[in-house]
PDB file of C-alpha atoms and ligand atoms in Angstrom:
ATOM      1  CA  UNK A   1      62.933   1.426 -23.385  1.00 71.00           C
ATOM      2  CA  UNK A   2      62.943  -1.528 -25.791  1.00 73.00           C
ATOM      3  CA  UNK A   3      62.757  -0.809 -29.699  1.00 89.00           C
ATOM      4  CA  UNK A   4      64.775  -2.921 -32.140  1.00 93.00           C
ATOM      5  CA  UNK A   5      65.990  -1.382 -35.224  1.00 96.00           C
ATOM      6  CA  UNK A   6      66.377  -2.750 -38.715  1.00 95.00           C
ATOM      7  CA  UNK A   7      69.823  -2.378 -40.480  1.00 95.00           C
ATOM      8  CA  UNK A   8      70.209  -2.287 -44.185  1.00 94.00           C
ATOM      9  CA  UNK A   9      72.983  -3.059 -46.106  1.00 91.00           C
ATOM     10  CA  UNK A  10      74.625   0.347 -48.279  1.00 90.00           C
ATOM     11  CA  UNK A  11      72.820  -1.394 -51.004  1.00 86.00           C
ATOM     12  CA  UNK A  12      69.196  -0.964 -48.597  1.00 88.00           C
ATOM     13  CA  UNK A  13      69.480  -5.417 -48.909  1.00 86.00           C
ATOM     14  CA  UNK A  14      68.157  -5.924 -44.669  1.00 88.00           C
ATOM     15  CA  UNK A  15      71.095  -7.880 -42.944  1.00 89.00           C
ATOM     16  CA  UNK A  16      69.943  -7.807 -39.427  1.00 90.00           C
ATOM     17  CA  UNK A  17      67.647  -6.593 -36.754  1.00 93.00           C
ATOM     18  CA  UNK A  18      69.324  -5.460 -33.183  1.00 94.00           C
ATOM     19  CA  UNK A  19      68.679  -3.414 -30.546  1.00 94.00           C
ATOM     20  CA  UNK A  20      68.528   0.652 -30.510  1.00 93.00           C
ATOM     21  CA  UNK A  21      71.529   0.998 -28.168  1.00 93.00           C
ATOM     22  CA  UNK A  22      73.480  -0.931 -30.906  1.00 95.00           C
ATOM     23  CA  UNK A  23      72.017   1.028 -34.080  1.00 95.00           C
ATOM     24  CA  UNK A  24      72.592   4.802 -32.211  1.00 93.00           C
ATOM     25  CA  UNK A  25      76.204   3.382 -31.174  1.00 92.00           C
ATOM     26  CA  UNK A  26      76.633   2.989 -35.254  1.00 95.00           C
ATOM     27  CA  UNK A  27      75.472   6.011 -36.388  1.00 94.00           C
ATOM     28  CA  UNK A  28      76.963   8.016 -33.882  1.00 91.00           C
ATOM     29  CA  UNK A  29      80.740   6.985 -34.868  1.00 94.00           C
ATOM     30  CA  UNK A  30      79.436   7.081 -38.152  1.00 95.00           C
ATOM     31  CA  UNK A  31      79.055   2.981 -39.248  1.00 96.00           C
ATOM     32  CA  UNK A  32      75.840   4.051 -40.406  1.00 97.00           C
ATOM     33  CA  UNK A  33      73.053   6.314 -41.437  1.00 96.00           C
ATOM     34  CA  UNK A  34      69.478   7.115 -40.108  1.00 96.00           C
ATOM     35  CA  UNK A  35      67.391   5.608 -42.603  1.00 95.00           C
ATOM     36  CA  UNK A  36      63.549   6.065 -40.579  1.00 94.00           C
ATOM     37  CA  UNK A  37      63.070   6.917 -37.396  1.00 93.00           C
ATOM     38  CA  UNK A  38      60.484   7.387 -34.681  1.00 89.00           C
ATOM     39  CA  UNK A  39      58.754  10.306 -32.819  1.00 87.00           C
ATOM     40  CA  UNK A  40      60.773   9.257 -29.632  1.00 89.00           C
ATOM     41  CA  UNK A  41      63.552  11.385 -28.479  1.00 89.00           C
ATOM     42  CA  UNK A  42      66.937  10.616 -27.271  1.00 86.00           C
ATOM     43  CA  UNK A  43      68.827  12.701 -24.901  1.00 85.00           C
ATOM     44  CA  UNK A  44      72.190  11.933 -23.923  1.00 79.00           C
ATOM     45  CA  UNK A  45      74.537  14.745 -21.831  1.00 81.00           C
ATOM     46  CA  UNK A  46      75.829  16.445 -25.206  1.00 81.00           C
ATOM     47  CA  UNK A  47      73.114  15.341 -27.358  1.00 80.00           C
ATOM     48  CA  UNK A  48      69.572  14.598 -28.644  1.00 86.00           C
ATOM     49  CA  UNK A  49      68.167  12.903 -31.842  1.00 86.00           C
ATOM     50  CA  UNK A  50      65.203  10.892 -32.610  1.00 90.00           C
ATOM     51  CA  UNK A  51      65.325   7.160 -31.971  1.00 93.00           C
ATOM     52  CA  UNK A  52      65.966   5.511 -35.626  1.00 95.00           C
ATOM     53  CA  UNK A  53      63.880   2.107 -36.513  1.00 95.00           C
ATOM     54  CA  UNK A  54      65.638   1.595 -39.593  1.00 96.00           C
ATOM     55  CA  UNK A  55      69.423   2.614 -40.695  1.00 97.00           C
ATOM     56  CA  UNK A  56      71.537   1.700 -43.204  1.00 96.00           C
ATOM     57  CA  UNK A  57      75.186   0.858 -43.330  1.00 96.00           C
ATOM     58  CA  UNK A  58      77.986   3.430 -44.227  1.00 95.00           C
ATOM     59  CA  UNK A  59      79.896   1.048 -46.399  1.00 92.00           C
ATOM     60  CA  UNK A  60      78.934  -2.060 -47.876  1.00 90.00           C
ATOM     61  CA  UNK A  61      79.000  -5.606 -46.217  1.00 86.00           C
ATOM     62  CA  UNK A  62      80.160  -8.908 -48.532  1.00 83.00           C
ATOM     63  CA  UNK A  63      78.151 -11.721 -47.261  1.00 74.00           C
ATOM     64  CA  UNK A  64      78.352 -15.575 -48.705  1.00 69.00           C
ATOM     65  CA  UNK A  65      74.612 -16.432 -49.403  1.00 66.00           C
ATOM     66  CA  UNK A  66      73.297 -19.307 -47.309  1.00 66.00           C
ATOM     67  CA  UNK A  67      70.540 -21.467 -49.220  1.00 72.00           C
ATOM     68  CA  UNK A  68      67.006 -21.427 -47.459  1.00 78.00           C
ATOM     69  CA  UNK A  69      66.642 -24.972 -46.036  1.00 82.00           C
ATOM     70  CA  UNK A  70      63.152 -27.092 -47.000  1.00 89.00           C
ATOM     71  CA  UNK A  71      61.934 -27.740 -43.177  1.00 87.00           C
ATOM     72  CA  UNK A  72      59.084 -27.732 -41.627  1.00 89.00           C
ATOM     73  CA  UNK A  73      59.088 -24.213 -39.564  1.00 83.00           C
ATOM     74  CA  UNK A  74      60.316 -22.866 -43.219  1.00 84.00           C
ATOM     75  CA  UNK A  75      57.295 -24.446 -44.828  1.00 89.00           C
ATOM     76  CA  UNK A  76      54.738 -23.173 -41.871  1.00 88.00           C
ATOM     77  CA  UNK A  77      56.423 -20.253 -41.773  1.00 83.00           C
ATOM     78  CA  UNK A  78      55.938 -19.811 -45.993  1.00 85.00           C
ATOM     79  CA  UNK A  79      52.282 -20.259 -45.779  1.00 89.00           C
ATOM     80  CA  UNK A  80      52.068 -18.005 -42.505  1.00 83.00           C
ATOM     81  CA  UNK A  81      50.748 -20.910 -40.386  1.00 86.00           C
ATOM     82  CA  UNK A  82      47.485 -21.015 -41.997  1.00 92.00           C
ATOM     83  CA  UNK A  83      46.059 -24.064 -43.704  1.00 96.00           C
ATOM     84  CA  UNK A  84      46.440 -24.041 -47.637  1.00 97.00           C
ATOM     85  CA  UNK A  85      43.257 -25.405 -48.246  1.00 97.00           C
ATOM     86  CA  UNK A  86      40.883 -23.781 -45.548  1.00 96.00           C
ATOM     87  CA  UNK A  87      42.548 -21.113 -44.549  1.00 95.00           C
ATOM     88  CA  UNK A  88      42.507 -21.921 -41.327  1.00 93.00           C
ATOM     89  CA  UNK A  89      45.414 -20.618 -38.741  1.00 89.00           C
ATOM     90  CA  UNK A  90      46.382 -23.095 -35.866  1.00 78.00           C
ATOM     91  CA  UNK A  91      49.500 -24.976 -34.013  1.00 70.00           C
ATOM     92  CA  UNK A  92      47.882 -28.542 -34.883  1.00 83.00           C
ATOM     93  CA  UNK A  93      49.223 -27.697 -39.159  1.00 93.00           C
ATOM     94  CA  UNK A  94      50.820 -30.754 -40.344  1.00 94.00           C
ATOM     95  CA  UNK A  95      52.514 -30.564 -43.729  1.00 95.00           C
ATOM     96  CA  UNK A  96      50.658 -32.505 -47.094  1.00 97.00           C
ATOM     97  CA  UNK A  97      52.303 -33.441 -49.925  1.00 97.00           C
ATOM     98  CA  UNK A  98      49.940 -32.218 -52.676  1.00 97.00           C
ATOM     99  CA  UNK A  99      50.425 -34.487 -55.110  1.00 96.00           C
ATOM    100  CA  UNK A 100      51.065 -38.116 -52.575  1.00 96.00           C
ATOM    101  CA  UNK A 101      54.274 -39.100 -52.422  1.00 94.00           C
ATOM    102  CA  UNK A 102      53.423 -42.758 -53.782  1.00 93.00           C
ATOM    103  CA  UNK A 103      51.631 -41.134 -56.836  1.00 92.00           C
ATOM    104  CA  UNK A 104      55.206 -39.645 -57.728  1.00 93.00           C
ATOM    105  CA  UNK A 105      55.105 -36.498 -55.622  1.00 94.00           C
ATOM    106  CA  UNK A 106      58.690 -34.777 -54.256  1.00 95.00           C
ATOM    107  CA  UNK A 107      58.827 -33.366 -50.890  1.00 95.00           C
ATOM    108  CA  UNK A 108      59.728 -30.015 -52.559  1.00 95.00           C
ATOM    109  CA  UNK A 109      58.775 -26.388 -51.790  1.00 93.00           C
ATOM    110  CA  UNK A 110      56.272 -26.889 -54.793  1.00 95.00           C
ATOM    111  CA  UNK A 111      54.868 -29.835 -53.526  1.00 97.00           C
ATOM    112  CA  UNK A 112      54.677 -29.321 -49.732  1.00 97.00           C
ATOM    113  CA  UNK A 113      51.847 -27.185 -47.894  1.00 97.00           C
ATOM    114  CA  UNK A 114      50.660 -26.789 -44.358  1.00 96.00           C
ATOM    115  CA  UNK A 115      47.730 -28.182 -44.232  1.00 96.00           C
ATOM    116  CA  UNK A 116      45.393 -28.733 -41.142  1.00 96.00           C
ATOM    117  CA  UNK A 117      44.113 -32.213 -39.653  1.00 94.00           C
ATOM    118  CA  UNK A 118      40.833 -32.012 -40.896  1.00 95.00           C
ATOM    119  CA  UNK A 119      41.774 -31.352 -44.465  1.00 96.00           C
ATOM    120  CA  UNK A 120      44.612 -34.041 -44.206  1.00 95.00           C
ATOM    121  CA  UNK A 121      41.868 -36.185 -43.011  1.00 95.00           C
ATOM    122  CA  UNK A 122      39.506 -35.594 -45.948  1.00 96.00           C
ATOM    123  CA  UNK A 123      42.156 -35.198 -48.545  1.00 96.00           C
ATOM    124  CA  UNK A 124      43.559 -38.646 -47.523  1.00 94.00           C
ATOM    125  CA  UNK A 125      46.185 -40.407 -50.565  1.00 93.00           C
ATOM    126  CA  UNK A 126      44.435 -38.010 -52.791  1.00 96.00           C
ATOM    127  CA  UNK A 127      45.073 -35.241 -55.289  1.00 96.00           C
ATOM    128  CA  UNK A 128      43.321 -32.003 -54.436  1.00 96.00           C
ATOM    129  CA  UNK A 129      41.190 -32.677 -57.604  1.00 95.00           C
ATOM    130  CA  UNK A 130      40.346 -36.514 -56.868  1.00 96.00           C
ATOM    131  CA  UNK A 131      39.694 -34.670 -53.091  1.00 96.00           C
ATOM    132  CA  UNK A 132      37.821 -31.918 -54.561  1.00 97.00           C
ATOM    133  CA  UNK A 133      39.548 -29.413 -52.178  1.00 97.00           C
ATOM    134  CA  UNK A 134      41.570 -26.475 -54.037  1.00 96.00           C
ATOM    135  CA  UNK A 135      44.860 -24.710 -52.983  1.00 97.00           C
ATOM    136  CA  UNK A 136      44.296 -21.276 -51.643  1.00 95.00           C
ATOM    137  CA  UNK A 137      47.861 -20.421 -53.574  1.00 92.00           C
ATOM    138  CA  UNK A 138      50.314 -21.934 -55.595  1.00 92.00           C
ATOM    139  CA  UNK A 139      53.413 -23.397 -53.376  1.00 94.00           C
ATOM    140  CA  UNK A 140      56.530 -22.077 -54.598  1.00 88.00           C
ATOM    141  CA  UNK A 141      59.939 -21.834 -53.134  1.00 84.00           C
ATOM    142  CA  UNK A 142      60.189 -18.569 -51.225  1.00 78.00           C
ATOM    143  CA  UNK A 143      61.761 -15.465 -52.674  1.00 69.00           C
ATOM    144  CA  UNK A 144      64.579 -14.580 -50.390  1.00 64.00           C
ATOM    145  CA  UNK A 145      67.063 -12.649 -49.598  1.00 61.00           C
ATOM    146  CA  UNK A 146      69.857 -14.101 -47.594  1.00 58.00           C
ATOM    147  CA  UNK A 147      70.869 -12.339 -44.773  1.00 71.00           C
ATOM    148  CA  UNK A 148      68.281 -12.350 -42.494  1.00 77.00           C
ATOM    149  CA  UNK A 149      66.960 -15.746 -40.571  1.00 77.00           C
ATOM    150  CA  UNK A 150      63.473 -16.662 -42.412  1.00 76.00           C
ATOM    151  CA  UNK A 151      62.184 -16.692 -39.123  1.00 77.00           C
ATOM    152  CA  UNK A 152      63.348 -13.067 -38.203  1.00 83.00           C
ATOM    153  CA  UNK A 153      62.142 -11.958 -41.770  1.00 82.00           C
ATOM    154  CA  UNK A 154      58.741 -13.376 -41.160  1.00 80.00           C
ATOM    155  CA  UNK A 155      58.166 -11.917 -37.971  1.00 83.00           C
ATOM    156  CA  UNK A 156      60.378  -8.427 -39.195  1.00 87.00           C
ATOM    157  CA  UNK A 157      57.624  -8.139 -42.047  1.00 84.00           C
ATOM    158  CA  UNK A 158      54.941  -7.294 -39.677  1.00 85.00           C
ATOM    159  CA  UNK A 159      56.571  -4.527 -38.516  1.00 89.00           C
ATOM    160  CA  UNK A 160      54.692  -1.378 -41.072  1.00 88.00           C
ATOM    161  CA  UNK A 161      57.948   0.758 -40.549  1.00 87.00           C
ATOM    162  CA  UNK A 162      60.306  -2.057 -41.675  1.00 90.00           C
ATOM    163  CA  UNK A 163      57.714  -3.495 -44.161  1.00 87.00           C
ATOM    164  CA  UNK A 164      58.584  -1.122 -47.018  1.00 84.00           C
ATOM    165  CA  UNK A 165      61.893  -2.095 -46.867  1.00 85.00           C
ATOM    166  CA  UNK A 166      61.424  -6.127 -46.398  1.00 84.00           C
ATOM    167  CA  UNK A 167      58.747  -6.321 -49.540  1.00 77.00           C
ATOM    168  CA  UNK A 168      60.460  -6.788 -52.319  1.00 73.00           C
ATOM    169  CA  UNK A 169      62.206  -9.620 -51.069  1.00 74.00           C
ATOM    170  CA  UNK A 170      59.463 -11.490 -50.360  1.00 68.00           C
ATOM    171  CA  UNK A 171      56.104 -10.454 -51.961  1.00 59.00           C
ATOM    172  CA  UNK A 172      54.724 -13.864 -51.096  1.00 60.00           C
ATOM    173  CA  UNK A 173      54.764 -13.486 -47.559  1.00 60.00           C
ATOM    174  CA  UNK A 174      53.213  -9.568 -47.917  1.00 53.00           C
ATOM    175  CA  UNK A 175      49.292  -8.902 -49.393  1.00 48.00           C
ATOM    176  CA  UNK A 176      47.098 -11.254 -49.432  1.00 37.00           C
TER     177      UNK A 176
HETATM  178 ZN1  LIG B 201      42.277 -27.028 -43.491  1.00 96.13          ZN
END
């Protein structure tokens, strides 16, 4: 059986994802507490309980909080692969700078966007006014919480059982 398991700080902050066998080990010497859990029953010899998806620390963990870098995977990642003027989804994204970098424009979270070739084509050394061509959404740096990889966030997310718990951190990357 493979099922991977969300763990929360005491606080509910999410601090990491691991595997069930790690999780049950926790709760059963009492590192943490069933939080959610799943239909799915476990038996052991002495034992039986229902296979948790999320739990939550006994005690609270002290992390130092590591900055979200500006790269490109971030940036894809922040407008969930999909270009910001056409919507379109693909592997071929590059990123644009919105307003062009040699009309003043800073490679920053609020001026970067994945964008596809096409639009890149047509959009050109242009603003997306001269262009014509409108943002689906304003860029802005991501809300974040710390602990968890972006990467491992944005795929976490997708989980519904884990959702409820990820969604305040990032309410850009959740709706539509
Ligand atoms: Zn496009």
């Amino acid at each position: 059986m493979s099922a991977q398991v969300l763990v929360l700080n005491q606080n509910y902050e999410p601090l990491t994802v691991c595997g069930w066998q790690r999780a049950v080990s926790m709760v059963y010497v009492g590192k943490a507490i069933v939080v959610e859990e799943d239909s799915r029953i476990l038996h052991s010899p002495s034992t039986q309980m229902r296979l948790p998806t999320v739990v939550k620390l006994a005690y609270h963990v002290n992390r130092p909080m590591p900055k979200l870098k500006l790269s490109r995977q971030n940036l894809l990642a922040r407008d969930r692969f999909s270009c910001q003027y056409c919507g379109r989804r693909g592997k071929m994204l590059t990123v644009d700078h919105v307003i062009p970098r040699d009309r003043g424009g800073t490679s920053s979270w609020e001026n970067l966007v994945a964008c596809c070739a096409a639009c890149n084509n047509r959009k050109a050394n242009r603003t997306p006014r001269e262009a014509g061509m409108h943002l689906l959404r304003r860029p802005r740096r991501p809300k974040f919480i710390p602990y968890l990889s972006y990467a491992v966030f944005t795929a976490a997310v997708k989980n519904p059982e884990w959702r409820y718990y990820l969604e305040p951190f990032a309410p850009h990357l959740v709706g539509s």
